[in-house]
Structure formats: C-alpha cells, structure tokens
Coordinates of C-alpha atoms in Angstrom, one line a residue:
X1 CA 182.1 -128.6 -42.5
X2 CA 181.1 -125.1 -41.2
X3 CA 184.1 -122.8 -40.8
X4 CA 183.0 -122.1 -36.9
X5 CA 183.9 -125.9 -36.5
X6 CA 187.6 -125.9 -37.8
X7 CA 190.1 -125.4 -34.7
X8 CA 193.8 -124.7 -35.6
X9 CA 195.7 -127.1 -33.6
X10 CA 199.4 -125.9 -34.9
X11 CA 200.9 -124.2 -37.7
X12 CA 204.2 -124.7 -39.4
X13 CA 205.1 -121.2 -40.2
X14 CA 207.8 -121.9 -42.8
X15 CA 206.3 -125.0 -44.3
X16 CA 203.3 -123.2 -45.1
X17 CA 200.7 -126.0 -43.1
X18 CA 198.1 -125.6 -40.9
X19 CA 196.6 -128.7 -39.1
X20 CA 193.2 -128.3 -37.3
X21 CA 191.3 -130.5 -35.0
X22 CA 188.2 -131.0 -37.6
X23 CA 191.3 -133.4 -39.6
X24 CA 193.9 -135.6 -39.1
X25 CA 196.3 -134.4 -41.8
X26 CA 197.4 -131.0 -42.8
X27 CA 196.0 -128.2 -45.2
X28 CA 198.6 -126.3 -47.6
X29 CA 198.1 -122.7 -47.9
X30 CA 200.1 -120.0 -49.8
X31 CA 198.8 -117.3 -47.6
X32 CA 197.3 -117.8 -44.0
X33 CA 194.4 -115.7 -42.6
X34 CA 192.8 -116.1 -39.5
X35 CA 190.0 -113.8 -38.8
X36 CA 188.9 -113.4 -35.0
X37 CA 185.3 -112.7 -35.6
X38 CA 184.6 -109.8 -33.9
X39 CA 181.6 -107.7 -34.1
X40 CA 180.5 -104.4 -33.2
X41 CA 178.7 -104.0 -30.3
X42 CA 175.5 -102.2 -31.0
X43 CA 174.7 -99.0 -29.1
X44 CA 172.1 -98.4 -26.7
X45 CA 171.9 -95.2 -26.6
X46 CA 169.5 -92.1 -27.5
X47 CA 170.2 -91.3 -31.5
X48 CA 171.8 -94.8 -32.5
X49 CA 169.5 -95.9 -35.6
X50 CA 170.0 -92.7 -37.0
X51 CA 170.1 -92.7 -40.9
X52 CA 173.7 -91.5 -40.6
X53 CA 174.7 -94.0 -37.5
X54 CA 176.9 -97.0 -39.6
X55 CA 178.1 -100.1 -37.5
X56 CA 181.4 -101.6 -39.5
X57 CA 180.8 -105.4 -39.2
X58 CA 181.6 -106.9 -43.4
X59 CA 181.5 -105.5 -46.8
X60 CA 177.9 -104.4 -47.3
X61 CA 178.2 -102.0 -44.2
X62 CA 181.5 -100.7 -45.9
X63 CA 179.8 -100.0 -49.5
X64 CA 177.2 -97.8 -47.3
X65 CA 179.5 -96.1 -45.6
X66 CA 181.1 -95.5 -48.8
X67 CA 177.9 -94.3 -50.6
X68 CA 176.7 -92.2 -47.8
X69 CA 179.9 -90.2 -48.1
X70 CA 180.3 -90.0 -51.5
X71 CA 176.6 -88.5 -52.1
X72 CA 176.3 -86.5 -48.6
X73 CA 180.2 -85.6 -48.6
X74 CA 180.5 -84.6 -44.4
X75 CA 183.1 -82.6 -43.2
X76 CA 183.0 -84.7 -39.9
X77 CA 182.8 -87.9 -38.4
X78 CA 183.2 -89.5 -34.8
X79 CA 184.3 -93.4 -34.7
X80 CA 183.0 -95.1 -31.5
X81 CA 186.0 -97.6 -30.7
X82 CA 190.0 -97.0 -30.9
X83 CA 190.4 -100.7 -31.5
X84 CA 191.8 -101.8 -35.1
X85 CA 189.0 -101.4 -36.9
X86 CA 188.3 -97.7 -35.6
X87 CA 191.8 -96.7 -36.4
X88 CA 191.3 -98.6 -40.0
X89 CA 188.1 -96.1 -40.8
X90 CA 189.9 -93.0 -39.3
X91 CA 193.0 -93.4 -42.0
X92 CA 190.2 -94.3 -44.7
X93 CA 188.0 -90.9 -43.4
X94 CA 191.5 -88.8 -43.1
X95 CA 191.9 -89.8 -46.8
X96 CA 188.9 -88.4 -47.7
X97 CA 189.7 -85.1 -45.8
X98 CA 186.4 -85.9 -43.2
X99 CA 187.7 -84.5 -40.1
X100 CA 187.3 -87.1 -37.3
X101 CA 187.3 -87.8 -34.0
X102 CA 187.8 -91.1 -31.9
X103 CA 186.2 -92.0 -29.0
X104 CA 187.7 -94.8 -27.0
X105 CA 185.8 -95.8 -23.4
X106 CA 189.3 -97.4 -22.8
X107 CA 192.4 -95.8 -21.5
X108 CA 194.2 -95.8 -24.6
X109 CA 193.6 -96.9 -28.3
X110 CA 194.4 -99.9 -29.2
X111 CA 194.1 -101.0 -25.5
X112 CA 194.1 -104.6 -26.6
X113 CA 197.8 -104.4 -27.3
X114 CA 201.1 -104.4 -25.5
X115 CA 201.7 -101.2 -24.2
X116 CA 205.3 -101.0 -26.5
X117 CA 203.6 -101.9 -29.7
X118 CA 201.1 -99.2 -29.1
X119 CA 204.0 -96.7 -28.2
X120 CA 205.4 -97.6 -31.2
X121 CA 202.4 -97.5 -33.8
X122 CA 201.7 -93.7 -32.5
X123 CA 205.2 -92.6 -32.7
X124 CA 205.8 -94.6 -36.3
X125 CA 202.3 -93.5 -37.9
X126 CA 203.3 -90.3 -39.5
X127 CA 205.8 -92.0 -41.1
X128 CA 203.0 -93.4 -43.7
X129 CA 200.9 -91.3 -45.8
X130 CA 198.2 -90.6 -42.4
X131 CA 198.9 -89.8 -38.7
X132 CA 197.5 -90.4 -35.7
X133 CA 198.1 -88.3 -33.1
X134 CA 197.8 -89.5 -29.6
X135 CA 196.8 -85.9 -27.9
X136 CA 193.5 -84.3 -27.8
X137 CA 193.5 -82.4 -31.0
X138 CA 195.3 -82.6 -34.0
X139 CA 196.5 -79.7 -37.0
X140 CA 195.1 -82.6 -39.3
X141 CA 191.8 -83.0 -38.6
X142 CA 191.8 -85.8 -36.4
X143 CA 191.2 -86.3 -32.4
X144 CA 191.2 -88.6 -30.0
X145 CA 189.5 -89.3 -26.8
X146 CA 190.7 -91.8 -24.8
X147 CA 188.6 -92.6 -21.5
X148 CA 185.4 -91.6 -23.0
X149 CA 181.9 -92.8 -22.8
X150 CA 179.7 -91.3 -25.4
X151 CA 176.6 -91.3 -24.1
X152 CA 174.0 -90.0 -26.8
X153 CA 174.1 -89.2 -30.1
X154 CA 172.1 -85.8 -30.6
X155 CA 169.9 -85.9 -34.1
X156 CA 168.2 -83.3 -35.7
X157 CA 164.5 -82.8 -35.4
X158 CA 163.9 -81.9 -38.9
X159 CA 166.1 -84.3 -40.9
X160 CA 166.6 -87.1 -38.0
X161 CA 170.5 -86.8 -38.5
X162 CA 172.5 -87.2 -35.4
X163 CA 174.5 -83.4 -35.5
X164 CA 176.6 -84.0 -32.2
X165 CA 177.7 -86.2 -29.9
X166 CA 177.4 -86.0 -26.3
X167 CA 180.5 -88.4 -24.5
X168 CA 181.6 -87.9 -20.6
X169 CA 185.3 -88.8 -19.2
X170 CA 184.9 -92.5 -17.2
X171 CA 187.5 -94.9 -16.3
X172 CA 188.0 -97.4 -18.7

C-alpha cells in the first residue's frame, strides 16, 4: 500500500508497536519516525526563480544547496520561514560562517510551538555549538525578523542573481 494510505491509530511507546488503520495487527519498529509532510510554499513574488533562489523540500534540493555554496562560497544568506526547517538551515549556514538572516511573516519563530518550549529553545541554544539569538542583530552573524513579509527579491541585471531582499513589518 502507498505510504499516504497508512493512518496510525495508536502507538505503544514502550513496546515499540505501532498499529494503523490500513491493518488489523501491529508493526514492530526499533525506531519510530513520523514525518508530517510539509512542503515549502513557493513564492510569488518579483526575483523568486532566481538561479540562487533554493526551496528546501528533500535531498536533491539539499545537495544544490550544498554545491551552490561550496563553488559560489556567499558571505550571506536570508531563509524565508522561522519554522523548523529554517532554523535547521540557519545552524547548517552558521557552520559554514554565511552570515544569515531569518525572515519570519509570523510573530515569532517557531510560531507553531508552545510559547514555553520556544522560550526555552532561544534561551538554551547557545548552549550547543550554534546560537540563535532572538533580537534583531546578532555579534555572530545571524538575525532575525520576526513579523516580516518579504516582498521581492531584488536580482541583478547582469548576472540575474537576486543581491537584496526587500521585506516590510505586517502582522503575522
């Protein structure tokens, strides 16, 4: 059966089972991943199928990414999205020592989230071997803007590269 077809009914946690509705009996597992399935949504806006634009949806988009900055090497990058996957590519682009910026249209990062676990990712973060840094700029390299709408991406006219990006505040 097709994977979109399986529904998890219940899982027993310490038994390591999962039962779906597709079966009537159970499914051992040693390790137990659900993935959501979301996807990126695409941008409508002036600038977005630049050569340098990247959506992040599954591996292939990560190997570009990858090449692109290993044979361009940028100094910057802006992430459109402060959800999990945003923050994901901002540790991997602070690694690399690209200088990045977040743009979140929401009112905080992570806005999918309770309120104390997001509290508590921002103040714990440093901890690790990145940081993020909840205020407007950082001494690292990295910002955030939260309650931000970006709404074209400004490319060159000679190489076609987007150089800037032009965001205004809005609600969330």
């Amino acid at each position: 059966k097709n994977a979109s077809d399986l529904t998890i009914v219940t899982t027993g946690y310490l038994e390591n089972t999962v039962q779906a509705s597709i079966s009537t009996g159970f499914f051992d597992y040693d390790r137990l991943v659900i993935c959501s399935g979301a996807k990126p949504a695409a941008l409508d806006i002036p600038g977005a199928s630049a050569p340098n634009v990247f959506y992040f949806r599954d591996i292939n988009d990560a190997q570009n990414i990858k090449k692109y900055i290993d044979e361009k090497k940028p100094s910057t990058a802006c992430i459109i999205g402060g959800g999990s996957s945003g923050l994901l590519i901002a540790e991997a682009f602070f690694e690399k020592g690209i200088n990045t910026t977040i743009i979140e249209s929401s009112q905080r990062i992570l806005n999918d989230y309770e309120n104390d676990l997001i509290d508590f990712f921002i103040k714990n973060a440093s901890r690790g071997t990145s940081m993020i840094y909840p205020g407007p700029t950082s001494p690292i390299g990295l910002k955030i803007a939260q309650a931000t709408k970006v709404v074209s991406l400004n490319a060159s006219n000679t190489t076609g590269h987007i150089y800037s990006v032009t965001a205004t505040t809005c609600n969330g």
